[in-house]
Amino acid sequence: MQPSKGNILVVDDNKSILSALEILLSPEFKEVTLISNPGQIPTELRKKDYNLVILDMNFSAGINTGNEGIYWLGRIRESNPEISVVMITAYGDISTAVKALKAGASDFVLKPWDNDKLLATLWLAVQLNFSKKEVSHLIERETELKKALTREQKYIIGTSPGLMHVMKVVRKVAGTEANVLITGENGTGKELIAQEIHRLSDRSGEVMVSVDMGAISETLFESELFGHVRGAFTDARESKPGKFETADKGSLFLDEIGNLSYHLQGKILAAIENRHITRIGSNQPVPINIRLICATNRNLEHMVQEGLFREDLLYRINTIQIEVPPLRDRGNDIILLTDFFLSKFSSRYNKPGLKINQQAHEKLLKYRWPGNIRELQHTIEKAVILCESGILKPEDFYLKSPDKPRTDGTTPTLEEAEYRLIKEALERNGGNYSAAADQLGITRQTLYNKLKKANK
């Protein structure tokens, strides 16, 4: 038999049995740990990622019911249902074996054992554990793939020199493993660029996992990114892989990485440098193989100078930096995108044949689009919904800049006033979300959510 990769924990109060199993199993498996006290089981399971536990059924002198083994089997299963458990005893009968198997044991072995048969049994139990882990991983990846498939298909549209330069760089970098940092204002389509890099890469057959770093609360950060084991915290009823594991062999897109607090930046840096993560509640490192793509609308170099962003992390994530131009600098792309969105929303809202006249096109071209493509899309959608004729005119498009005070004498809405206050607070604090939130008397998460809502 070829040596297996499995880690095995042997629990038996008979020192002779432990010695015999160590001699037999050590050449066949990656690591064999021996303990004589079953009370150490919970601690051992937290220390290491075991594939198999060989568990004696009786530990108290004169008691041969097997109930002690069944009890500890239950504790192991509660801790990690994926671990294979093979029960072993010198006092076995059919009813005891059935009881153990019903309780979740993978197999049942009698002492004294036949070495070849025991090894075959243990090897199969380890393979069962590998299969369960693979199924769990595939389920998580399937979830991400379903999200990608059900996500609305979006396209990169335009012929402006600025966009053409971006796409030229995308095609060059896509075939490499270089980490990419995509920068640009909100709404410019940074995630679309990330998707295009993944689509053109050698990893295109695998999943691209997207994470909005600004939307993850600090308390859930490690669980979301690195995963957790069952029982690691109050609500951890099942073990769950994090985004890094789910993206293994594919691409991981960390959006709005500039909004990540300083101490959490160190955790991301460690995962990137070490190429492994450790789930919460476990001490076992999990290797990861990802293509990293990040995006931000913030000036990270400026943040480094102010001590708000780690310089070593910046060097790690921007092997190649791609700056996506704002919509106002893309000239006639505004018209191409307008026509695309008009066709899309005319079909969605059953208004075929809608057109935009020349004066309306000129109005759209002159506007500076502070919300970029996202704002253009919502502007066209709103116009299509409210229009009462087959031709969209300038008056059908309500355009405004939330950064500028109104000049028509009307009172701004509550959302507009909130947005203006938040922007002013961010400017006063050099783009520091935490400081701006403290000044406004709200949480950083609330500030981020309000900004994101305003920019939709």
Short mmCIF file of C-alpha atoms in Angstrom, two decimals:
data_model
loop_
_atom_site.label_atom_id
_atom_site.label_comp_id
_atom_site.label_asym_id
_atom_site.label_seq_id
_atom_site.Cartn_x
_atom_site.Cartn_y
_atom_site.Cartn_z
CA MET A 1 0.00 0.00 0.00
CA GLN A 2 1.31 3.50 -0.84
CA PRO A 3 1.61 5.93 2.11
CA SER A 4 -1.54 8.06 2.52
CA LYS A 5 -1.63 11.79 3.21
CA GLY A 6 -3.98 11.28 6.14
CA ASN A 7 -3.48 12.58 9.69
CA ILE A 8 -4.63 9.99 12.24
CA LEU A 9 -5.50 10.35 15.93
CA VAL A 10 -5.42 7.15 17.97
CA VAL A 11 -7.30 7.13 21.31
CA ASP A 12 -6.78 4.07 23.55
CA ASP A 13 -5.94 3.70 27.25
CA ASN A 14 -3.78 0.62 26.59
CA LYS A 15 -0.19 1.76 26.09
CA SER A 16 0.73 -1.50 24.35
CA ILE A 17 -2.04 -0.95 21.79
CA LEU A 18 -0.84 2.60 21.18
CA SER A 19 2.74 1.43 20.61
CA ALA A 20 1.63 -1.35 18.24
CA LEU A 21 -0.53 1.03 16.19
CA GLU A 22 2.24 3.64 16.02
CA ILE A 23 4.66 1.06 14.59
CA LEU A 24 2.06 -0.20 12.11
CA LEU A 25 0.63 3.14 10.95
CA SER A 26 3.57 5.58 10.93
CA PRO A 27 5.05 4.25 7.63
CA GLU A 28 1.62 4.34 5.97
CA PHE A 29 0.19 7.74 6.92
CA LYS A 30 1.42 11.33 7.07
CA GLU A 31 1.16 11.79 10.83
CA VAL A 32 -0.01 9.57 13.70
CA THR A 33 -0.87 11.12 17.07
CA LEU A 34 -1.40 8.94 20.16
CA ILE A 35 -3.38 9.82 23.30
CA SER A 36 -4.54 7.58 26.15
CA ASN A 37 -7.07 9.95 27.73
CA PRO A 38 -10.26 10.60 25.71
CA GLY A 39 -10.69 13.89 27.57
CA GLN A 40 -7.90 15.26 25.37
CA ILE A 41 -9.89 14.66 22.17
CA PRO A 42 -11.50 18.15 21.91
CA THR A 43 -8.13 19.85 22.40
CA GLU A 44 -6.44 17.64 19.80
CA LEU A 45 -9.16 18.26 17.22
CA ARG A 46 -8.64 22.02 17.60
CA LYS A 47 -4.89 21.65 17.16
CA LYS A 48 -4.89 19.81 13.86
CA ASP A 49 -7.01 18.87 10.88
CA TYR A 50 -7.42 15.11 11.39
CA ASN A 51 -8.78 12.83 8.69
CA LEU A 52 -9.38 9.82 10.93
CA VAL A 53 -9.81 8.97 14.60
CA ILE A 54 -9.23 5.39 15.81
CA LEU A 55 -11.29 5.25 18.98
CA ASP A 56 -11.37 2.60 21.68
CA MET A 57 -14.87 1.83 22.98
CA ASN A 58 -14.05 1.22 26.66
CA PHE A 59 -11.84 3.28 28.96
CA SER A 60 -13.00 2.45 32.52
CA ALA A 61 -11.85 -0.79 34.15
CA GLY A 62 -14.56 -3.45 34.33
CA ILE A 63 -16.93 -1.65 31.94
CA ASN A 64 -17.32 -3.28 28.53
CA THR A 65 -20.62 -1.80 27.28
CA GLY A 66 -18.98 0.43 24.68
CA ASN A 67 -21.02 3.42 25.87
CA GLU A 68 -17.91 5.49 26.61
CA GLY A 69 -16.74 5.10 23.03
CA ILE A 70 -20.21 5.96 21.72
CA TYR A 71 -20.19 9.11 23.87
CA TRP A 72 -16.83 10.30 22.52
CA LEU A 73 -17.88 9.37 19.00
CA GLY A 74 -20.77 11.80 19.42
CA ARG A 75 -18.44 14.54 20.65
CA ILE A 76 -16.16 14.03 17.65
CA ARG A 77 -19.09 14.12 15.24
CA GLU A 78 -20.37 17.34 16.85
CA SER A 79 -16.94 18.92 16.46
CA ASN A 80 -16.48 17.89 12.83
CA PRO A 81 -18.97 15.64 11.01
CA GLU A 82 -16.49 15.08 8.17
CA ILE A 83 -13.90 13.25 10.30
CA SER A 84 -13.93 9.47 9.81
CA VAL A 85 -14.04 7.45 13.06
CA VAL A 86 -13.13 3.75 13.26
CA MET A 87 -14.16 2.10 16.55
CA ILE A 88 -11.88 -0.56 18.01
CA THR A 89 -12.55 -2.93 20.95
CA ALA A 90 -11.67 -6.29 22.45
CA TYR A 91 -15.26 -6.81 23.56
CA GLY A 92 -17.36 -6.77 20.45
CA ASP A 93 -20.62 -8.23 19.33
CA ILE A 94 -23.07 -7.52 16.53
CA SER A 95 -25.29 -5.21 18.60
CA THR A 96 -22.31 -3.08 19.71
CA ALA A 97 -21.06 -2.77 16.12
CA VAL A 98 -24.52 -1.78 14.85
CA LYS A 99 -24.84 0.78 17.65
CA ALA A 100 -21.48 2.34 16.73
CA LEU A 101 -22.29 2.47 13.00
CA LYS A 102 -25.69 4.03 13.67
CA ALA A 103 -23.96 6.68 15.79
CA GLY A 104 -21.82 7.67 12.80
CA ALA A 105 -18.73 5.45 12.95
CA SER A 106 -17.13 4.65 9.59
CA ASP A 107 -16.22 1.08 10.61
CA PHE A 108 -15.74 -1.28 13.53
CA VAL A 109 -12.60 -3.36 14.23
CA LEU A 110 -12.02 -6.11 16.80
CA LYS A 111 -8.82 -6.66 18.79
CA PRO A 112 -6.62 -8.50 17.97
CA TRP A 113 -6.67 -7.34 14.38
CA ASP A 114 -5.17 -8.53 11.14
CA ASN A 115 -2.64 -5.90 10.04
CA ASP A 116 -3.46 -5.97 6.34
CA LYS A 117 -7.21 -5.83 6.93
CA LEU A 118 -6.83 -3.03 9.47
CA LEU A 119 -4.70 -0.95 7.08
CA ALA A 120 -7.20 -1.46 4.27
CA THR A 121 -10.05 -0.38 6.59
CA LEU A 122 -8.19 2.73 7.73
CA TRP A 123 -7.14 3.70 4.21
CA LEU A 124 -10.77 3.54 3.04
CA ALA A 125 -11.86 5.63 6.05
CA VAL A 126 -9.27 8.29 5.22
CA GLN A 127 -10.38 8.32 1.58
CA LEU A 128 -13.97 8.77 2.80
CA ASN A 129 -12.88 11.86 4.72
CA PHE A 130 -11.08 13.25 1.66
CA SER A 131 -14.24 12.68 -0.39
CA LYS A 132 -16.45 14.46 2.17
CA LYS A 133 -14.12 17.46 2.21
CA GLU A 134 -14.06 17.57 -1.57
CA VAL A 135 -17.87 17.45 -1.72
CA SER A 136 -18.08 20.30 0.80
CA HIS A 137 -15.61 22.32 -1.25
CA LEU A 138 -17.48 21.58 -4.49
CA ILE A 139 -20.79 22.66 -2.94
CA GLU A 140 -19.28 26.00 -1.96
CA ARG A 141 -17.76 26.46 -5.41
CA GLU A 142 -21.08 25.49 -7.02
CA THR A 143 -22.76 28.22 -4.98
CA GLU A 144 -20.28 30.78 -6.31
CA LEU A 145 -20.71 29.51 -9.87
CA LYS A 146 -24.50 29.77 -9.59
CA LYS A 147 -24.09 33.37 -8.43
CA ALA A 148 -21.90 34.07 -11.45
CA LEU A 149 -24.31 32.39 -13.85
CA THR A 150 -27.40 34.15 -12.50
CA ARG A 151 -25.61 37.51 -12.39
CA GLU A 152 -26.77 39.82 -15.16
CA GLN A 153 -24.47 39.66 -18.17
CA LYS A 154 -22.54 42.91 -18.52
CA TYR A 155 -20.36 44.12 -21.33
CA ILE A 156 -17.38 46.41 -21.75
CA ILE A 157 -18.59 48.94 -24.30
CA GLY A 158 -16.62 51.74 -25.92
CA THR A 159 -13.97 52.72 -28.44
CA SER A 160 -12.36 55.71 -26.72
CA PRO A 161 -8.53 55.81 -26.60
CA GLY A 162 -8.55 55.60 -22.81
CA LEU A 163 -10.64 52.43 -22.78
CA MET A 164 -8.67 50.90 -25.64
CA HIS A 165 -5.46 51.40 -23.66
CA VAL A 166 -7.03 49.68 -20.64
CA MET A 167 -8.13 46.71 -22.75
CA LYS A 168 -4.65 46.42 -24.29
CA VAL A 169 -3.13 46.12 -20.80
CA VAL A 170 -5.85 43.66 -19.78
CA ARG A 171 -5.01 41.36 -22.68
CA LYS A 172 -1.28 41.52 -21.84
CA VAL A 173 -1.66 40.82 -18.13
CA ALA A 174 -4.48 38.26 -18.30
CA GLY A 175 -2.23 35.39 -19.36
CA THR A 176 0.17 35.93 -16.46
CA GLU A 177 -0.16 35.20 -12.74
CA ALA A 178 0.65 38.81 -11.80
CA ASN A 179 -1.45 40.46 -9.10
CA VAL A 180 -3.49 43.33 -10.53
CA LEU A 181 -4.76 46.51 -8.87
CA ILE A 182 -7.62 48.23 -10.70
CA THR A 183 -8.17 51.87 -9.77
CA GLY A 184 -10.75 54.45 -10.78
CA GLU A 185 -13.78 56.36 -9.57
CA ASN A 186 -16.96 54.69 -8.34
CA GLY A 187 -19.11 53.37 -11.16
CA THR A 188 -16.39 53.19 -13.83
CA GLY A 189 -16.67 49.40 -14.24
CA LYS A 190 -13.69 48.11 -12.26
CA GLU A 191 -15.37 44.77 -11.56
CA LEU A 192 -16.02 44.31 -15.29
CA ILE A 193 -12.31 44.74 -15.93
CA ALA A 194 -11.57 42.14 -13.25
CA GLN A 195 -14.02 39.72 -14.87
CA GLU A 196 -12.38 40.26 -18.25
CA ILE A 197 -8.92 39.53 -16.81
CA HIS A 198 -10.26 36.29 -15.36
CA ARG A 199 -12.09 35.37 -18.58
CA LEU A 200 -8.93 35.75 -20.65
CA SER A 201 -6.68 33.97 -18.12
CA ASP A 202 -5.63 30.32 -17.88
CA ARG A 203 -7.94 30.11 -14.84
CA SER A 204 -11.10 30.93 -16.81
CA GLY A 205 -12.41 27.39 -16.32
CA GLU A 206 -12.46 27.98 -12.56
CA VAL A 207 -14.57 30.33 -10.47
CA MET A 208 -13.86 34.02 -9.83
CA VAL A 209 -14.95 34.90 -6.30
CA SER A 210 -15.80 38.57 -5.70
CA VAL A 211 -15.67 40.13 -2.23
CA ASP A 212 -16.79 43.67 -1.38
CA MET A 213 -14.26 44.44 1.35
CA GLY A 214 -16.08 47.54 2.51
CA ALA A 215 -19.32 45.62 3.09
CA ILE A 216 -17.80 43.03 5.47
CA SER A 217 -17.95 43.98 9.15
CA GLU A 218 -14.69 43.62 11.07
CA THR A 219 -16.20 40.98 13.37
CA LEU A 220 -17.03 38.70 10.42
CA PHE A 221 -13.95 39.47 8.35
CA GLU A 222 -11.84 36.41 9.22
CA SER A 223 -14.80 34.04 8.98
CA GLU A 224 -15.80 35.37 5.55
CA LEU A 225 -12.29 35.43 4.11
CA PHE A 226 -10.62 32.48 5.85
CA GLY A 227 -13.57 30.29 6.94
CA HIS A 228 -14.24 28.59 10.27
CA VAL A 229 -14.68 25.15 11.78
CA ARG A 230 -17.81 23.93 13.50
CA GLY A 231 -18.07 25.32 17.04
CA ALA A 232 -15.41 28.02 16.51
CA PHE A 233 -17.92 30.63 17.76
CA THR A 234 -21.54 30.75 18.88
CA ASP A 235 -23.23 30.67 15.46
CA ALA A 236 -20.70 28.33 13.80
CA ARG A 237 -23.04 25.34 13.52
CA GLU A 238 -21.22 23.94 10.50
CA SER A 239 -17.68 24.17 9.18
CA LYS A 240 -17.45 26.57 6.25
CA PRO A 241 -14.64 27.46 3.84
CA GLY A 242 -13.85 31.14 3.37
CA LYS A 243 -13.55 33.08 0.13
CA PHE A 244 -9.84 32.28 -0.22
CA GLU A 245 -10.53 28.53 -0.17
CA THR A 246 -13.52 28.84 -2.47
CA ALA A 247 -11.40 30.71 -5.01
CA ASP A 248 -8.67 28.04 -4.97
CA LYS A 249 -7.33 27.42 -8.51
CA GLY A 250 -9.38 30.42 -9.69
CA SER A 251 -9.34 34.19 -9.15
CA LEU A 252 -10.13 36.20 -6.04
CA PHE A 253 -11.41 39.75 -6.59
CA LEU A 254 -11.14 42.02 -3.54
CA ASP A 255 -13.20 45.11 -4.34
CA GLU A 256 -12.81 48.36 -2.40
CA ILE A 257 -9.64 47.13 -0.68
CA GLY A 258 -8.83 50.72 0.25
CA ASN A 259 -11.67 50.64 2.78
CA LEU A 260 -10.04 47.87 4.80
CA SER A 261 -8.87 48.87 8.29
CA TYR A 262 -5.13 48.85 8.93
CA HIS A 263 -4.96 45.79 11.21
CA LEU A 264 -7.06 43.70 8.84
CA GLN A 265 -4.72 44.63 5.98
CA GLY A 266 -2.04 42.65 7.83
CA LYS A 267 -4.18 39.50 7.79
CA ILE A 268 -4.70 39.78 4.03
CA LEU A 269 -0.97 40.35 3.53
CA ALA A 270 -0.09 37.25 5.57
CA ALA A 271 -2.46 35.07 3.49
CA ILE A 272 -1.00 36.40 0.22
CA GLU A 273 2.63 35.98 1.31
CA ASN A 274 2.27 32.58 2.99
CA ARG A 275 -0.07 31.17 0.33
CA HIS A 276 -2.14 29.50 3.01
CA ILE A 277 -4.92 30.43 5.42
CA THR A 278 -6.09 29.02 8.74
CA ARG A 279 -9.78 28.69 9.50
CA ILE A 280 -11.07 30.21 12.74
CA GLY A 281 -11.01 27.52 15.44
CA SER A 282 -8.32 25.48 13.70
CA ASN A 283 -4.53 25.45 13.82
CA GLN A 284 -4.20 23.57 10.54
CA PRO A 285 -2.97 25.71 7.60
CA VAL A 286 -4.87 25.27 4.32
CA PRO A 287 -2.83 25.89 1.13
CA ILE A 288 -4.38 28.26 -1.41
CA ASN A 289 -3.69 28.81 -5.11
CA ILE A 290 -5.37 32.01 -6.31
CA ARG A 291 -4.95 34.79 -8.85
CA LEU A 292 -5.43 38.03 -6.88
CA ILE A 293 -7.19 41.03 -8.39
CA CYS A 294 -7.98 44.09 -6.27
CA ALA A 295 -9.82 47.34 -6.90
CA THR A 296 -10.24 50.67 -5.18
CA ASN A 297 -11.47 54.19 -5.85
CA ARG A 298 -8.97 55.61 -3.36
CA ASN A 299 -5.39 56.85 -3.75
CA LEU A 300 -3.48 54.10 -1.97
CA GLU A 301 -0.10 55.83 -2.39
CA HIS A 302 -1.50 58.85 -0.55
CA MET A 303 -2.96 56.57 2.11
CA VAL A 304 0.45 54.93 2.60
CA GLN A 305 2.01 58.36 3.20
CA GLU A 306 -0.64 59.10 5.82
CA GLY A 307 -0.16 55.74 7.53
CA LEU A 308 -3.60 54.48 6.53
CA PHE A 309 -2.51 51.70 4.18
CA ARG A 310 0.34 49.21 4.50
CA GLU A 311 3.12 49.87 2.02
CA ASP A 312 4.10 46.17 1.96
CA LEU A 313 0.53 45.21 1.07
CA LEU A 314 0.41 47.82 -1.70
CA TYR A 315 3.57 46.34 -3.23
CA ARG A 316 1.99 42.88 -3.10
CA ILE A 317 -1.29 43.75 -4.79
CA ASN A 318 -0.18 46.11 -7.57
CA THR A 319 2.35 44.23 -9.65
CA ILE A 320 0.29 45.72 -12.48
CA GLN A 321 -1.96 48.75 -11.94
CA ILE A 322 -4.79 49.53 -14.33
CA GLU A 323 -6.48 52.93 -14.12
CA VAL A 324 -10.04 52.91 -15.52
CA PRO A 325 -10.89 56.35 -16.97
CA PRO A 326 -14.00 58.21 -15.75
CA LEU A 327 -16.94 58.38 -18.13
CA ARG A 328 -16.52 62.15 -18.66
CA ASP A 329 -13.14 61.45 -20.31
CA ARG A 330 -14.46 58.83 -22.70
CA GLY A 331 -16.14 61.12 -25.24
CA ASN A 332 -18.45 59.31 -27.65
CA ASP A 333 -18.50 56.20 -25.43
CA ILE A 334 -21.27 58.05 -23.57
CA ILE A 335 -23.46 57.76 -26.68
CA LEU A 336 -22.55 54.11 -27.27
CA LEU A 337 -23.43 53.26 -23.66
CA THR A 338 -26.60 55.34 -23.83
CA ASP A 339 -27.80 53.44 -26.89
CA PHE A 340 -26.94 50.13 -25.25
CA PHE A 341 -28.88 50.95 -22.07
CA LEU A 342 -31.77 52.35 -24.10
CA SER A 343 -32.09 49.08 -26.02
CA LYS A 344 -31.81 47.06 -22.82
CA PHE A 345 -34.45 48.98 -20.85
CA SER A 346 -36.80 49.46 -23.80
CA SER A 347 -36.97 45.68 -24.01
CA ARG A 348 -37.28 45.20 -20.25
CA TYR A 349 -40.15 47.68 -19.88
CA ASN A 350 -41.87 46.72 -23.14
CA LYS A 351 -41.35 50.05 -24.90
CA PRO A 352 -39.97 49.03 -28.30
CA GLY A 353 -38.74 51.60 -30.80
CA LEU A 354 -37.68 54.27 -28.28
CA LYS A 355 -35.16 56.77 -29.64
CA ILE A 356 -33.16 59.71 -28.28
CA ASN A 357 -33.03 62.98 -30.23
CA GLN A 358 -29.85 64.94 -31.00
CA GLN A 359 -30.43 67.61 -28.36
CA ALA A 360 -30.73 64.91 -25.65
CA HIS A 361 -27.50 63.29 -26.83
CA GLU A 362 -25.75 66.65 -26.57
CA LYS A 363 -27.06 67.13 -23.03
CA LEU A 364 -25.74 63.73 -22.00
CA LEU A 365 -22.35 64.45 -23.60
CA LYS A 366 -21.95 67.76 -21.74
CA TYR A 367 -22.79 66.31 -18.32
CA ARG A 368 -19.78 65.35 -16.16
CA TRP A 369 -21.28 62.10 -14.79
CA PRO A 370 -19.89 62.08 -11.22
CA GLY A 371 -21.45 58.62 -10.79
CA ASN A 372 -19.96 57.43 -14.09
CA ILE A 373 -21.47 54.43 -15.95
CA ARG A 374 -23.62 53.44 -12.99
CA GLU A 375 -25.25 56.89 -12.95
CA LEU A 376 -25.74 56.84 -16.73
CA GLN A 377 -27.42 53.45 -16.54
CA HIS A 378 -29.89 54.58 -13.86
CA THR A 379 -30.54 57.85 -15.69
CA ILE A 380 -31.50 56.01 -18.89
CA GLU A 381 -33.62 53.48 -16.98
CA LYS A 382 -35.53 56.23 -15.20
CA ALA A 383 -36.11 58.09 -18.49
CA VAL A 384 -37.42 54.95 -20.20
CA ILE A 385 -39.82 54.22 -17.35
CA LEU A 386 -41.25 57.76 -17.20
CA CYS A 387 -41.28 58.68 -20.89
CA GLU A 388 -44.66 59.33 -22.54
CA SER A 389 -43.62 59.39 -26.20
CA GLY A 390 -41.43 57.43 -28.59
CA ILE A 391 -38.70 60.08 -28.60
CA LEU A 392 -36.62 60.94 -25.53
CA LYS A 393 -35.88 64.67 -25.33
CA PRO A 394 -33.48 66.64 -23.07
CA GLU A 395 -36.23 67.30 -20.53
CA ASP A 396 -36.70 63.53 -20.08
CA PHE A 397 -33.28 63.29 -18.41
CA TYR A 398 -32.94 64.68 -14.91
CA LEU A 399 -29.23 65.30 -14.32
CA LYS A 400 -27.68 66.72 -11.19
CA SER A 401 -24.46 66.55 -9.26
CA PRO A 402 -24.94 65.64 -5.58
CA ASP A 403 -21.69 67.48 -4.74
CA LYS A 404 -23.07 70.85 -5.79
CA PRO A 405 -25.74 72.83 -3.89
CA ARG A 406 -29.03 73.34 -5.66
CA THR A 407 -29.54 76.67 -7.41
CA ASP A 408 -33.27 76.31 -8.05
CA GLY A 409 -34.31 77.21 -4.50
CA THR A 410 -35.65 73.74 -3.70
CA THR A 411 -34.76 71.82 -0.55
CA PRO A 412 -32.45 68.80 -0.98
CA THR A 413 -33.79 65.41 0.00
CA LEU A 414 -32.65 63.71 3.21
CA GLU A 415 -30.51 61.29 1.17
CA GLU A 416 -28.85 64.17 -0.69
CA ALA A 417 -28.12 66.02 2.55
CA GLU A 418 -26.66 62.90 4.14
CA TYR A 419 -24.49 62.25 1.10
CA ARG A 420 -23.16 65.82 1.14
CA LEU A 421 -22.33 65.62 4.87
CA ILE A 422 -20.52 62.31 4.40
CA LYS A 423 -18.50 63.63 1.44
CA GLU A 424 -17.52 66.72 3.45
CA ALA A 425 -16.49 64.59 6.44
CA LEU A 426 -14.38 62.34 4.20
CA GLU A 427 -12.66 65.36 2.65
CA ARG A 428 -11.90 66.81 6.11
CA ASN A 429 -10.40 63.49 7.20
CA GLY A 430 -8.38 62.78 4.07
CA GLY A 431 -10.61 59.90 2.94
CA ASN A 432 -10.33 58.06 6.29
CA TYR A 433 -13.65 56.22 6.64
CA SER A 434 -13.23 55.42 10.34
CA ALA A 435 -12.37 59.02 11.30
CA ALA A 436 -15.21 60.42 9.18
CA ALA A 437 -17.68 57.98 10.75
CA ASP A 438 -16.56 58.94 14.27
CA GLN A 439 -17.00 62.61 13.44
CA LEU A 440 -20.51 61.98 12.11
CA GLY A 441 -21.47 59.80 15.09
CA ILE A 442 -22.17 56.69 13.00
CA THR A 443 -20.38 53.39 12.49
CA ARG A 444 -17.90 52.88 9.67
CA GLN A 445 -20.20 50.21 8.22
CA THR A 446 -23.19 52.61 8.20
CA LEU A 447 -21.11 55.28 6.48
CA TYR A 448 -19.98 52.81 3.83
CA ASN A 449 -23.53 51.53 3.23
CA LYS A 450 -24.92 55.07 2.81
CA LEU A 451 -22.18 55.96 0.33
CA LYS A 452 -22.76 52.78 -1.63
CA LYS A 453 -26.52 53.42 -1.75
CA ALA A 454 -25.99 57.00 -2.92
CA ASN A 455 -23.72 55.88 -5.74
CA LYS A 456 -26.10 53.24 -7.11
#
